[in-house]
XYZ file of C-alpha atoms in Angstrom:
730
model
C 39.647 27.112 -96.912
C 38.814 28.802 -93.639
C 35.495 30.002 -95.026
C 34.518 26.411 -95.944
C 35.265 25.115 -92.426
C 33.070 27.819 -90.865
C 30.197 26.926 -93.141
C 30.379 23.212 -92.237
C 30.460 24.027 -88.523
C 27.253 26.060 -88.875
C 25.538 23.134 -90.597
C 26.594 20.781 -87.834
C 25.276 23.169 -85.178
C 21.861 23.394 -86.873
C 21.665 19.615 -87.152
C 22.351 19.273 -83.448
C 19.616 21.809 -82.600
C 17.145 20.064 -84.886
C 17.900 16.696 -83.320
C 17.479 18.098 -79.819
C 14.135 19.644 -80.755
C 12.902 16.354 -82.195
C 13.997 14.539 -79.065
C 12.180 17.133 -76.921
C 9.008 16.790 -78.970
C 9.243 13.011 -78.680
C 9.617 13.231 -74.911
C 6.666 15.663 -74.701
C 4.580 13.340 -76.838
C 5.415 10.385 -74.630
C 4.599 12.441 -71.525
C 1.279 13.517 -73.039
C 0.427 9.940 -73.957
C 1.164 8.830 -70.406
C -1.120 11.650 -69.126
C -3.917 10.515 -71.417
C -3.548 6.912 -70.249
C -3.575 8.087 -66.630
C -6.746 10.151 -67.217
C -8.433 7.195 -68.903
C -7.562 4.960 -65.964
C -8.873 7.618 -63.571
C -12.101 7.904 -65.540
C -12.577 4.132 -65.520
C -11.921 4.150 -61.791
C -14.507 6.966 -61.240
C -17.051 5.103 -63.308
C -16.453 1.939 -61.383
C -16.791 3.788 -58.060
C -19.998 5.501 -59.144
C -21.483 2.234 -60.362
C -20.679 0.676 -57.042
C -22.335 3.577 -55.181
C -25.334 3.419 -57.522
C -25.243 7.184 -58.102
C -25.834 9.178 -61.282
C -22.797 11.451 -61.249
C -21.858 14.036 -63.879
C -18.449 15.327 -64.880
C -16.554 17.245 -67.490
C -13.667 15.613 -69.326
C -10.792 17.411 -70.993
C -7.391 16.344 -72.271
C -5.735 17.260 -68.995
C -8.180 16.563 -66.267
C -11.631 15.685 -64.973
C -13.917 17.512 -62.467
C -16.999 16.087 -60.770
C -20.140 18.206 -60.873
C -21.714 18.451 -57.451
C -23.055 22.035 -57.353
C -22.476 25.174 -59.381
C -19.301 25.238 -61.458
C -18.072 28.666 -62.623
C -15.704 29.010 -65.559
C -13.855 32.168 -66.530
C -10.660 34.176 -66.543
C -11.114 35.655 -63.066
C -9.411 34.061 -60.072
C -12.709 33.688 -58.229
C -13.943 31.014 -60.668
C -13.845 27.253 -60.052
C -12.194 26.700 -63.417
C -9.725 29.438 -64.348
C -8.806 29.759 -68.045
C -6.131 32.377 -68.582
C -6.955 33.338 -72.172
C -7.758 36.687 -73.782
C -10.844 35.254 -75.522
C -12.292 34.094 -72.212
C -14.327 36.636 -70.219
C -13.733 37.222 -66.542
C -16.999 35.487 -65.710
C -17.673 33.443 -68.807
C -20.229 30.750 -67.981
C -21.466 28.397 -65.279
C -22.799 24.840 -65.085
C -25.560 24.179 -62.568
C -28.088 21.508 -61.631
C -31.738 22.410 -62.334
C -34.990 20.509 -62.352
C -34.358 19.815 -66.057
C -30.892 18.387 -65.415
C -27.446 19.926 -65.767
C -27.525 23.224 -67.634
C -24.798 25.492 -68.949
C -25.524 29.248 -68.721
C -23.573 31.955 -70.545
C -22.854 34.965 -68.276
C -22.842 37.588 -71.007
C -19.424 36.580 -72.316
C -17.829 38.585 -75.073
C -17.036 35.636 -77.387
C -19.834 33.319 -76.320
C -20.078 29.757 -75.023
C -19.966 27.016 -77.699
C -21.824 23.705 -77.268
C -21.564 21.201 -80.124
C -20.360 23.972 -82.423
C -23.228 26.381 -81.643
C -23.224 29.544 -79.557
C -25.705 29.172 -76.665
C -26.990 31.324 -73.806
C -28.558 28.452 -71.833
C -28.752 24.760 -72.667
C -29.534 21.477 -70.942
C -26.444 19.297 -71.317
C -26.672 15.754 -72.659
C -24.152 12.975 -72.309
C -21.329 13.500 -74.803
C -21.973 17.230 -75.436
C -18.789 19.067 -76.403
C -18.204 22.425 -74.681
C -15.682 25.015 -75.859
C -14.610 27.978 -73.724
C -11.921 29.906 -75.544
C -9.461 27.259 -76.771
C -10.312 24.825 -73.980
C -12.479 21.806 -74.881
C -14.690 19.912 -72.412
C -16.888 16.853 -72.877
C -19.910 16.457 -70.624
C -20.738 13.016 -69.248
C -23.999 12.537 -67.425
C -22.906 10.468 -64.430
C -19.443 11.571 -63.279
C -16.819 14.372 -63.129
C -14.936 17.112 -64.955
C -11.391 17.210 -66.218
C -9.083 20.099 -67.063
C -5.477 21.091 -66.871
C -4.032 22.089 -63.508
C -2.646 25.134 -65.341
C -6.222 26.386 -65.558
C -6.796 25.997 -61.837
C -8.863 22.787 -61.994
C -6.968 19.725 -60.896
C -8.363 16.401 -59.786
C -7.766 16.529 -56.116
C -9.655 15.706 -53.069
C -9.761 19.312 -51.922
C -12.369 20.061 -54.633
C -15.197 19.061 -52.326
C -13.881 21.429 -49.662
C -13.707 24.254 -52.183
C -17.316 23.642 -53.216
C -18.403 23.639 -49.626
C -16.601 26.925 -48.992
C -18.124 28.357 -52.162
C -21.626 27.322 -51.084
C -21.049 28.896 -47.683
C -19.825 32.067 -49.362
C -22.945 32.189 -51.584
C -25.187 31.662 -48.583
C -23.535 34.562 -46.768
C -23.918 36.767 -49.845
C -27.620 35.930 -50.143
C -28.078 36.664 -46.450
C -26.462 40.075 -46.920
C -28.763 40.799 -49.869
C -31.850 39.836 -47.893
C -30.737 41.958 -44.939
C -30.400 44.973 -47.227
C -33.809 44.284 -48.777
C -35.300 44.024 -45.290
C -33.710 47.360 -44.378
C -35.218 48.926 -47.493
C -38.652 47.472 -46.698
C -38.510 49.053 -43.255
C -37.486 52.356 -44.815
C -40.476 52.195 -47.165
C -42.807 52.311 -44.180
C -41.044 55.168 -42.364
C -39.316 57.409 -44.918
C -41.627 59.774 -46.828
C -38.877 61.686 -48.644
C -38.689 59.924 -52.009
C -35.233 61.185 -52.986
C -33.723 60.188 -49.645
C -35.346 56.750 -49.795
C -34.131 56.112 -53.342
C -30.627 57.221 -52.325
C -30.664 54.527 -49.619
C -31.705 51.947 -52.209
C -28.916 53.024 -54.559
C -26.311 52.778 -51.775
C -27.366 49.196 -51.089
C -27.263 48.412 -54.811
C -23.630 49.539 -55.081
C -22.718 47.498 -52.015
C -24.210 44.301 -53.423
C -23.519 44.282 -57.174
C -19.989 45.769 -57.065
C -20.784 48.581 -59.484
C -18.833 51.805 -59.801
C -21.823 54.125 -60.326
C -25.581 53.808 -59.973
C -28.336 55.897 -61.581
C -32.086 55.861 -61.012
C -33.762 57.346 -64.077
C -37.479 58.212 -64.175
C -39.795 59.234 -66.980
C -40.977 62.818 -66.580
C -43.429 64.089 -69.230
C -42.073 61.662 -71.809
C -38.407 62.448 -71.078
C -35.983 60.240 -69.132
C -34.367 62.248 -66.339
C -31.854 61.140 -63.710
C -33.573 61.369 -60.331
C -30.855 59.888 -58.090
C -27.182 59.151 -58.868
C -24.371 57.873 -56.622
C -20.717 56.947 -56.978
C -18.692 54.462 -54.920
C -18.169 57.074 -52.207
C -21.935 57.493 -51.819
C -21.809 61.019 -53.243
C -24.179 62.420 -55.887
C -22.759 62.584 -59.399
C -22.573 66.098 -60.813
C -24.315 66.603 -64.168
C -25.503 63.013 -63.960
C -27.579 63.187 -67.156
C -24.360 63.765 -69.134
C -22.575 60.791 -67.577
C -25.045 57.995 -68.235
C -25.840 56.164 -71.455
C -29.349 57.321 -72.284
C -29.316 55.017 -75.304
C -29.134 51.955 -73.044
C -31.661 53.475 -70.627
C -34.132 54.195 -73.461
C -33.702 50.680 -74.862
C -34.566 49.115 -71.498
C -37.377 51.623 -70.863
C -39.025 51.037 -74.245
C -38.627 47.242 -74.278
C -39.235 46.607 -70.576
C -36.434 44.011 -70.666
C -33.149 44.132 -68.705
C -29.687 44.437 -70.290
C -26.492 42.784 -69.002
C -23.169 43.466 -70.706
C -19.773 42.285 -69.432
C -17.881 44.394 -72.006
C -19.935 47.195 -73.515
C -17.090 48.251 -75.837
C -17.237 44.920 -77.666
C -20.985 44.325 -77.320
C -22.632 44.200 -80.747
C -25.869 45.564 -79.270
C -24.152 48.870 -78.517
C -22.137 49.371 -81.691
C -24.330 52.357 -82.707
C -24.547 53.859 -79.193
C -22.178 56.845 -79.189
C -22.666 57.360 -75.450
C -21.277 53.890 -74.698
C -18.045 54.612 -76.540
C -17.860 58.230 -75.436
C -18.162 57.272 -71.755
C -15.824 54.258 -72.292
C -18.201 51.934 -70.488
C -17.134 48.357 -69.738
C -19.629 46.554 -67.518
C -23.277 47.664 -67.685
C -26.375 46.408 -65.897
C -29.770 48.055 -66.472
C -33.245 46.875 -65.419
C -36.715 48.459 -65.831
C -38.796 49.923 -62.997
C -42.312 48.540 -63.311
C -45.486 49.773 -61.598
C -48.710 47.992 -62.464
C -47.294 46.696 -65.741
C -46.152 50.185 -66.777
C -42.476 51.099 -67.096
C -41.813 54.289 -65.121
C -38.017 54.349 -65.365
C -34.828 52.262 -65.155
C -32.208 51.294 -62.573
C -28.773 51.603 -64.171
C -25.392 50.415 -62.776
C -22.071 50.480 -64.631
C -18.298 50.150 -64.307
C -16.022 52.117 -66.637
C -12.750 50.466 -65.657
C -13.338 46.727 -65.531
C -15.230 44.279 -67.715
C -17.059 41.166 -66.582
C -18.034 42.709 -63.240
C -21.705 41.673 -63.414
C -23.310 38.277 -63.942
C -26.804 36.822 -63.976
C -26.880 36.687 -60.175
C -26.233 40.428 -60.088
C -29.024 40.872 -62.622
C -31.434 38.940 -60.413
C -30.395 40.954 -57.339
C -30.732 44.265 -59.187
C -34.241 43.293 -60.289
C -35.146 42.739 -56.620
C -33.856 46.199 -55.732
C -35.678 47.652 -58.757
C -38.929 46.197 -57.417
C -38.311 47.985 -54.116
C -37.526 51.243 -55.917
C -40.740 50.904 -57.952
C -42.746 50.483 -54.760
C -41.047 53.561 -53.306
C -41.845 55.652 -56.386
C -45.437 54.442 -56.457
C -45.946 55.172 -52.749
C -44.322 58.591 -53.067
C -46.445 59.501 -56.072
C -49.599 58.387 -54.275
C -48.553 60.411 -51.234
C -47.780 63.491 -53.355
C -51.044 63.090 -55.265
C -53.025 62.762 -52.040
C -51.191 65.755 -50.579
C -51.885 67.780 -53.718
C -55.542 66.802 -53.634
C -55.694 67.709 -49.958
C -54.227 71.153 -50.680
C -56.589 71.631 -53.628
C -59.540 70.486 -51.531
C -58.634 72.851 -48.703
C -58.225 75.712 -51.187
C -61.534 74.814 -52.815
C -63.234 74.680 -49.421
C -61.830 78.083 -48.526
C -62.967 79.413 -51.881
C -66.426 77.920 -51.368
C -66.618 79.481 -47.910
C -65.587 82.854 -49.337
C -68.108 82.527 -52.148
C -70.814 81.474 -49.717
C -70.060 84.478 -47.549
C -70.003 86.727 -50.607
C -73.252 85.255 -51.871
C -74.807 85.559 -48.429
C -73.968 89.263 -48.337
C -75.210 89.715 -51.889
C -78.450 87.886 -51.128
C -78.957 89.963 -48.007
C -78.314 93.139 -49.991
C -80.574 91.871 -52.752
C -83.339 91.051 -50.320
C -82.937 94.444 -48.670
C -83.070 96.223 -52.032
C -86.069 94.150 -53.070
C -87.873 94.891 -49.827
C -87.153 98.579 -50.265
C -88.370 98.424 -53.846
C -91.500 96.531 -52.841
C -92.100 99.004 -50.027
C -91.680 101.897 -52.427
C -93.879 100.123 -54.959
C -96.530 99.540 -52.334
C -96.405 103.198 -51.370
C -96.657 104.238 -54.998
C -99.422 101.770 -55.732
C -101.267 102.799 -52.588
C -102.371 105.880 -54.460
C -103.881 103.660 -57.168
C -107.552 102.818 -56.916
C -107.112 99.276 -58.200
C -104.440 96.639 -57.703
C -102.415 95.409 -60.665
C -100.512 92.297 -59.478
C -99.585 91.262 -63.013
C -97.964 94.626 -63.768
C -94.434 94.686 -62.278
C -93.056 98.214 -62.217
C -91.718 101.024 -60.111
C -91.149 103.340 -63.050
C -92.860 106.747 -62.743
C -93.836 106.491 -66.412
C -95.594 103.154 -65.910
C -97.188 104.322 -62.673
C -98.607 107.224 -64.675
C -100.047 104.681 -67.120
C -101.694 102.800 -64.251
C -103.221 106.026 -62.882
C -104.734 106.591 -66.317
C -105.999 103.009 -66.358
C -107.658 103.692 -62.982
C -109.781 106.377 -64.606
C -110.439 104.478 -67.848
C -111.772 101.397 -66.054
C -114.908 103.190 -64.913
C -115.460 104.776 -68.341
C -117.130 102.311 -70.697
C -115.540 103.876 -73.781
C -113.227 102.546 -76.514
C -109.533 102.610 -75.594
C -106.503 102.636 -77.910
C -103.274 101.263 -76.361
C -100.104 102.292 -78.195
C -96.660 100.862 -77.663
C -93.865 98.814 -79.174
C -94.204 95.077 -79.586
C -93.687 93.225 -76.309
C -94.406 96.139 -73.964
C -97.471 94.467 -72.418
C -100.396 96.075 -74.260
C -102.603 93.011 -73.844
C -101.710 92.911 -70.141
C -103.064 96.452 -69.701
C -106.169 95.613 -71.733
C -106.829 92.573 -69.566
C -106.362 94.669 -66.401
C -108.965 97.149 -67.668
C -111.427 94.312 -68.301
C -110.812 92.581 -64.953
C -111.576 95.708 -62.923
C -114.513 96.912 -65.068
C -118.182 96.021 -64.642
C -117.816 93.710 -67.655
C -115.443 91.339 -65.804
C -118.290 88.779 -65.400
C -118.271 88.289 -69.163
C -115.590 87.125 -71.557
C -112.390 88.883 -72.577
C -111.857 88.018 -76.259
C -108.444 88.806 -77.768
C -107.950 88.913 -81.542
C -104.638 89.447 -83.338
C -105.643 91.118 -86.570
C -102.290 90.425 -88.236
C -102.668 86.683 -87.602
C -106.009 86.270 -89.453
C -105.936 86.106 -93.287
C -107.929 88.914 -94.938
C -110.345 86.490 -96.664
C -111.198 84.810 -93.352
C -111.403 87.868 -91.124
C -115.092 88.649 -91.841
C -116.235 85.094 -91.075
C -114.125 85.063 -87.894
C -115.521 88.353 -86.612
C -119.168 88.069 -87.764
C -119.635 84.298 -87.819
C -121.728 82.380 -90.396
C -124.719 80.084 -90.796
C -124.817 76.635 -92.280
C -124.523 76.687 -96.087
C -123.253 80.272 -96.223
C -120.280 79.104 -98.297
C -118.577 75.913 -99.271
C -117.446 74.119 -96.142
C -119.926 75.886 -93.821
C -121.498 72.697 -92.503
C -122.845 74.214 -89.282
C -123.600 77.560 -87.680
C -120.682 79.317 -86.048
C -120.873 82.468 -83.913
C -118.373 85.229 -84.637
C -116.059 86.943 -82.169
C -118.355 89.993 -82.005
C -121.143 87.719 -80.857
C -118.918 85.777 -78.431
C -117.686 88.965 -76.742
C -121.230 90.234 -76.148
C -121.385 91.746 -72.676
C -117.629 91.578 -72.286
C -114.524 93.103 -73.868
C -113.187 92.651 -77.410
C -109.429 93.283 -77.654
C -108.265 93.961 -81.218
C -104.465 93.689 -81.201
C -102.431 95.017 -84.134
C -105.517 96.830 -85.471
C -103.280 98.698 -87.909
C -102.997 95.464 -89.935
C -106.794 95.214 -90.505
C -107.795 95.515 -94.216
C -109.653 98.687 -95.247
C -112.874 96.847 -96.169
C -113.009 95.291 -92.704
C -112.292 98.673 -91.125
C -115.555 99.984 -92.651
C -117.557 97.028 -91.353
C -115.974 97.352 -87.896
C -116.902 101.042 -87.825
C -120.544 100.170 -88.577
C -120.623 97.589 -85.775
C -119.189 100.092 -83.291
C -121.751 102.708 -84.283
C -124.882 100.516 -84.644
C -124.091 97.793 -82.091
C -125.630 95.259 -84.515
C -124.161 92.365 -86.496
C -125.377 89.815 -89.029
C -123.781 86.426 -89.625
C -122.615 85.571 -93.112
C -125.406 83.920 -95.080
C -128.058 85.158 -92.678
C -130.621 87.932 -93.070
C -131.252 88.203 -89.345
C -129.510 90.943 -87.392
C -128.626 90.572 -83.735
C -127.787 93.200 -81.173
C -124.370 93.107 -79.453
C -122.928 95.089 -76.580
C -119.190 94.888 -75.976
C -116.380 97.224 -75.063
C -113.705 97.516 -77.701
C -110.055 97.975 -76.748
C -107.564 98.288 -79.594
C -103.777 98.090 -79.614
C -101.131 98.933 -82.163
C -97.380 99.379 -82.503
C -97.798 101.536 -85.605
C -98.339 105.251 -86.145
C -102.051 105.271 -87.091
C -102.073 109.023 -87.742
C -99.390 108.588 -90.409
C -101.297 105.614 -91.829
C -104.406 107.797 -92.104
C -102.363 110.355 -94.020
C -101.099 107.597 -96.304
C -104.637 106.284 -96.860
C -103.932 102.976 -95.144
C -106.301 103.531 -92.205
C -109.754 105.116 -91.993
C -109.779 108.369 -90.092
C -113.403 107.905 -88.958
C -112.519 104.516 -87.449
C -109.513 106.062 -85.708
C -111.786 108.656 -84.118
C -114.176 105.956 -82.876
C -111.510 103.671 -81.303
C -109.285 106.474 -80.021
C -111.570 107.945 -77.397
C -108.868 107.384 -74.752
C -105.231 106.702 -75.719
C -102.814 104.900 -73.388
C -99.138 105.013 -74.398
C -96.901 102.344 -72.813
C -93.217 103.359 -72.648
C -90.642 100.847 -73.995
C -88.492 98.932 -71.532
C -85.342 100.855 -72.470
C -87.056 104.027 -71.210
C -87.653 102.487 -67.786
C -84.463 100.522 -66.861
C -85.383 100.706 -63.174
C -88.055 98.083 -63.914
C -85.551 95.537 -65.278
C -84.319 94.136 -61.904
C -87.943 93.750 -60.724
C -88.976 92.065 -63.966
C -85.933 89.761 -63.848
C -86.781 88.622 -60.315
C -90.439 88.226 -61.296
C -89.639 86.082 -64.339
C -87.054 83.994 -62.481
C -89.653 83.242 -59.827
C -92.508 82.208 -62.120
C -90.289 80.301 -64.609
C -88.587 78.380 -61.784
C -91.926 77.476 -60.224
C -93.252 76.332 -63.574
C -90.197 74.142 -64.265
C -89.976 72.836 -60.681
C -86.481 74.232 -60.146
C -85.021 76.405 -57.432
C -84.873 80.076 -58.342
C -81.326 80.859 -59.509
C -79.176 83.751 -58.351
C -78.114 86.312 -60.968
C -74.679 87.904 -60.697
C -74.239 91.700 -60.621
C -72.323 91.623 -63.919
C -75.149 89.768 -65.636
C -77.668 92.215 -64.190
C -75.576 95.140 -65.475
C -75.664 93.649 -68.961
C -79.451 93.283 -68.779
C -79.941 96.830 -67.500
C -77.814 98.360 -70.283
C -79.379 96.377 -73.135
C -81.797 98.347 -75.338
C -84.459 95.549 -75.413
C -85.953 96.112 -78.824
C -88.327 93.229 -78.018
C -89.152 94.820 -74.647
C -90.608 92.689 -71.820
C -91.268 89.728 -74.111
C -87.588 89.602 -75.107
C -86.524 89.880 -71.460
C -88.699 86.914 -70.504
C -87.282 84.823 -73.359
C -83.756 85.709 -72.213
C -84.551 84.596 -68.649
C -85.990 81.289 -69.895
C -82.782 80.681 -71.849
C -80.537 81.581 -68.904
C -82.420 79.304 -66.491
C -82.106 76.420 -68.953
C -78.323 76.900 -69.246
C -77.309 77.765 -65.682
C -76.721 75.557 -62.647
C -77.963 77.725 -59.815
C -76.251 80.982 -60.774
C -76.829 83.090 -63.886
C -73.629 84.726 -65.059
C -72.670 86.695 -68.140
C -71.702 83.439 -69.850
C -75.341 82.274 -69.663
C -76.685 85.297 -71.537
C -77.025 85.444 -75.318
C -73.629 86.255 -76.902
C -75.160 88.777 -79.302
C -76.828 90.541 -76.368
C -73.547 90.770 -74.438
C -71.592 91.942 -77.499
C -74.187 94.583 -78.274
C -73.993 96.000 -74.747
C -70.187 96.003 -74.742
C -70.122 97.868 -78.057
C -72.646 100.446 -76.848
C -71.315 103.960 -76.313
C -74.164 105.301 -74.223
C -72.265 104.761 -70.970
C -68.524 104.401 -71.604
C -67.637 104.041 -67.922
C -70.077 101.166 -67.400
C -69.049 99.547 -70.669
C -65.368 99.717 -69.736
C -66.099 98.222 -66.316
C -68.123 95.374 -67.831
C -65.399 94.724 -70.404
C -62.816 94.485 -67.639
C -64.925 92.092 -65.565
C -65.829 89.821 -68.457
C -62.275 89.665 -69.797
C -61.030 88.829 -66.298
C -63.558 85.989 -66.097
C -62.190 84.720 -69.429
C -58.695 84.515 -67.848
C -57.327 87.278 -70.087
C -54.032 88.908 -69.183
C -53.875 92.341 -67.558
C -52.467 93.870 -70.741
C -55.384 92.478 -72.796
C -57.923 93.828 -70.294
C -56.216 97.229 -70.246
C -56.123 97.448 -74.056
C -59.787 96.452 -74.423
C -60.934 99.032 -71.872
C -58.727 101.743 -73.410
C -60.188 100.986 -76.841
C -63.713 101.474 -75.489
C -62.831 104.754 -73.775
C -60.912 106.038 -76.806
C -63.735 105.207 -79.201
C -66.273 106.962 -76.960
C -64.063 110.049 -76.658
C -63.610 110.314 -80.429
C -67.334 109.954 -81.102
C -68.192 112.554 -78.439
C -65.701 115.103 -79.794
C -66.881 114.532 -83.376
C -70.443 115.313 -82.304
C -69.416 118.422 -80.365
C -67.312 119.654 -83.295
C -70.160 119.222 -85.740
C -68.355 116.535 -87.666
C -65.326 118.714 -88.399
C -62.451 116.218 -88.284
C -59.694 118.838 -88.233
C -61.290 120.574 -85.262
C -61.854 117.246 -83.509
C -58.193 116.274 -84.070
C -57.024 119.561 -82.495
C -59.284 119.020 -79.469
C -58.032 115.448 -79.057
C -54.398 116.505 -79.493
C -53.709 114.170 -82.426
C -53.048 114.650 -86.124
C -55.767 114.465 -88.767
C -54.335 111.248 -90.355
C -54.204 109.626 -86.915
C -57.850 110.549 -86.314
C -58.845 109.132 -89.717
C -56.988 105.906 -88.922
C -58.759 105.543 -85.576
C -62.151 106.254 -87.160
C -61.505 103.404 -89.607
C -60.144 101.173 -86.822
C -63.202 101.561 -84.605
C -65.712 101.670 -87.465
C -67.162 104.999 -86.346
C -70.105 105.837 -88.613
C -72.679 107.096 -86.077
C -71.711 110.752 -86.278
C -71.989 110.856 -90.052
C -75.511 109.565 -89.781
C -76.391 112.138 -87.154
C -74.973 114.921 -89.289
C -77.014 113.835 -92.290
C -80.155 113.772 -90.129
C -79.421 117.294 -88.884
C -78.949 118.503 -92.462
C -82.208 116.875 -93.531
C -84.021 118.599 -90.707
């Protein structure tokens, strides 16, 4: 029985509670209805007042209030907003409504959950009459012409103090803008006076932190394709240690590559950063990053963040940071121009000093060169003073060549055949011409014939001439070279290449002094001096039956042997200067200067082509050089051949060292190259002295036989084997 009474009492208690709750809901509903009626009356009153004033007012309407729009209206969770909405889904600085030239616009301030207008998420939109705005759970309706309503719980009541608040807010904004402009003015003054880029950028970063309320600031520049923190500051104005590890390079790279700024009020929830590990690792909240632009090119970024509070930055902060970024870009550009100009100045001063040193060096070299040349010319004049005739076309100071000229002195007055022997390019025709010019036949012609250049079937007609109709194609009489050289000198170059049948006919002409043209029966008398030249061994050719011995006796009354250029290296500097002078005059260019290293190469070359090859080399060097002939202007094969020569190991090693140094080789490379040259020369010398006995040579050199064999293979030493075989043959 007692249990039943307790159960009934519990039912009664629940009924009473339910009734009280229903009564409370009814009272709340009635109170809400009265509020709605009051708001409607207030709205009608506002409309009536605005119609009377003839103004186009605008306002926001909600279920619990109305607010007139007269300036900028800020909505958010923070207490500094005009409309405060204390909800988790509302950002600290969520959005703002402002008057623009297009009308009233709503602007999202980078909110986490977005601003909804007519069911759509917007960043910026011009509001139209009747547009529905949702911020969190709060709903507003825009009316073009009057005010805004919201609950007093959200900090936006309809009271007459609203106008005062707007006025205070406008004054506060004006003061903030003035502070920003003062800081920009300070930075502009610093740009004109401060040349230290890092110090100037630190000043800019300090002002940035003061204005945009950031916790840290980083100025990141691109250096050789990599983003590097150049300046970093915290709230205390102190540099951040290991700054590159404490900034989100992912955000910085995104802004740098796109050239567009990034504003995030809560980086942890920002969908743009969901794959950025640095954002989550650094636990970033508010982030603001803008590009640094110079001439349309992105050179870096200006980065500000806050790790402890979201919603710190808004679009105004973005605009301000862009202004500071412009100043930083100007500072970087000016500093780079200054550094570039300073670098160029240093380089120019160094180049000028180098030019002065080179000019002084060249001046001394030219003076020494002129002195040496004067001494050589003086010596040459003294040596040539003993000569009876002058030979201006023969450039030499070699005793061997001076001996040749003394012989020429005697031959000139002897009207006898002369045979000039010498290698190709030694100047045989030059000597022949000198003999003719100083002889009593100089009033008549000097006729030069290259026997190797005339085909065998045409040689007779060229030498003897022909009459009209002598053979097919002989349409007129033509005198031969024998006839043309009558009274003068006939120079037969390369006489060793003359066919045997022509040798017999030439012998008859020399003996009888008479010729007969082809196709003619009339003989004519001729009187000429014959000078022959050859680079072959005519005595051996006689033994082989390739040259007539009787002809050799007739043309070899006096023999002049011209030494090759390699046998008279003292003539090379004189010949080089001579060729440089005449080639430069012919081409209308200033005579170039030749470096000592290049001259050393020329002196140590074997010159198989003799003087002719030397002249060709000088023509090539003048064509390639720009006032100075160096080793690099000489033929590569010529230089390589000299460097590989073992005739003078000391000179070769020195030239190797100089050339490698000019090629910017390292000291170890130069040392190894020179050691290789010296080692190769030593091995070859010892092999010769030991008669080719490798075991004996290895003992002398202090190395093992296998080591010697390896070095012989390494350096390609085959010269000594050849010499040994020649000695055995002899």
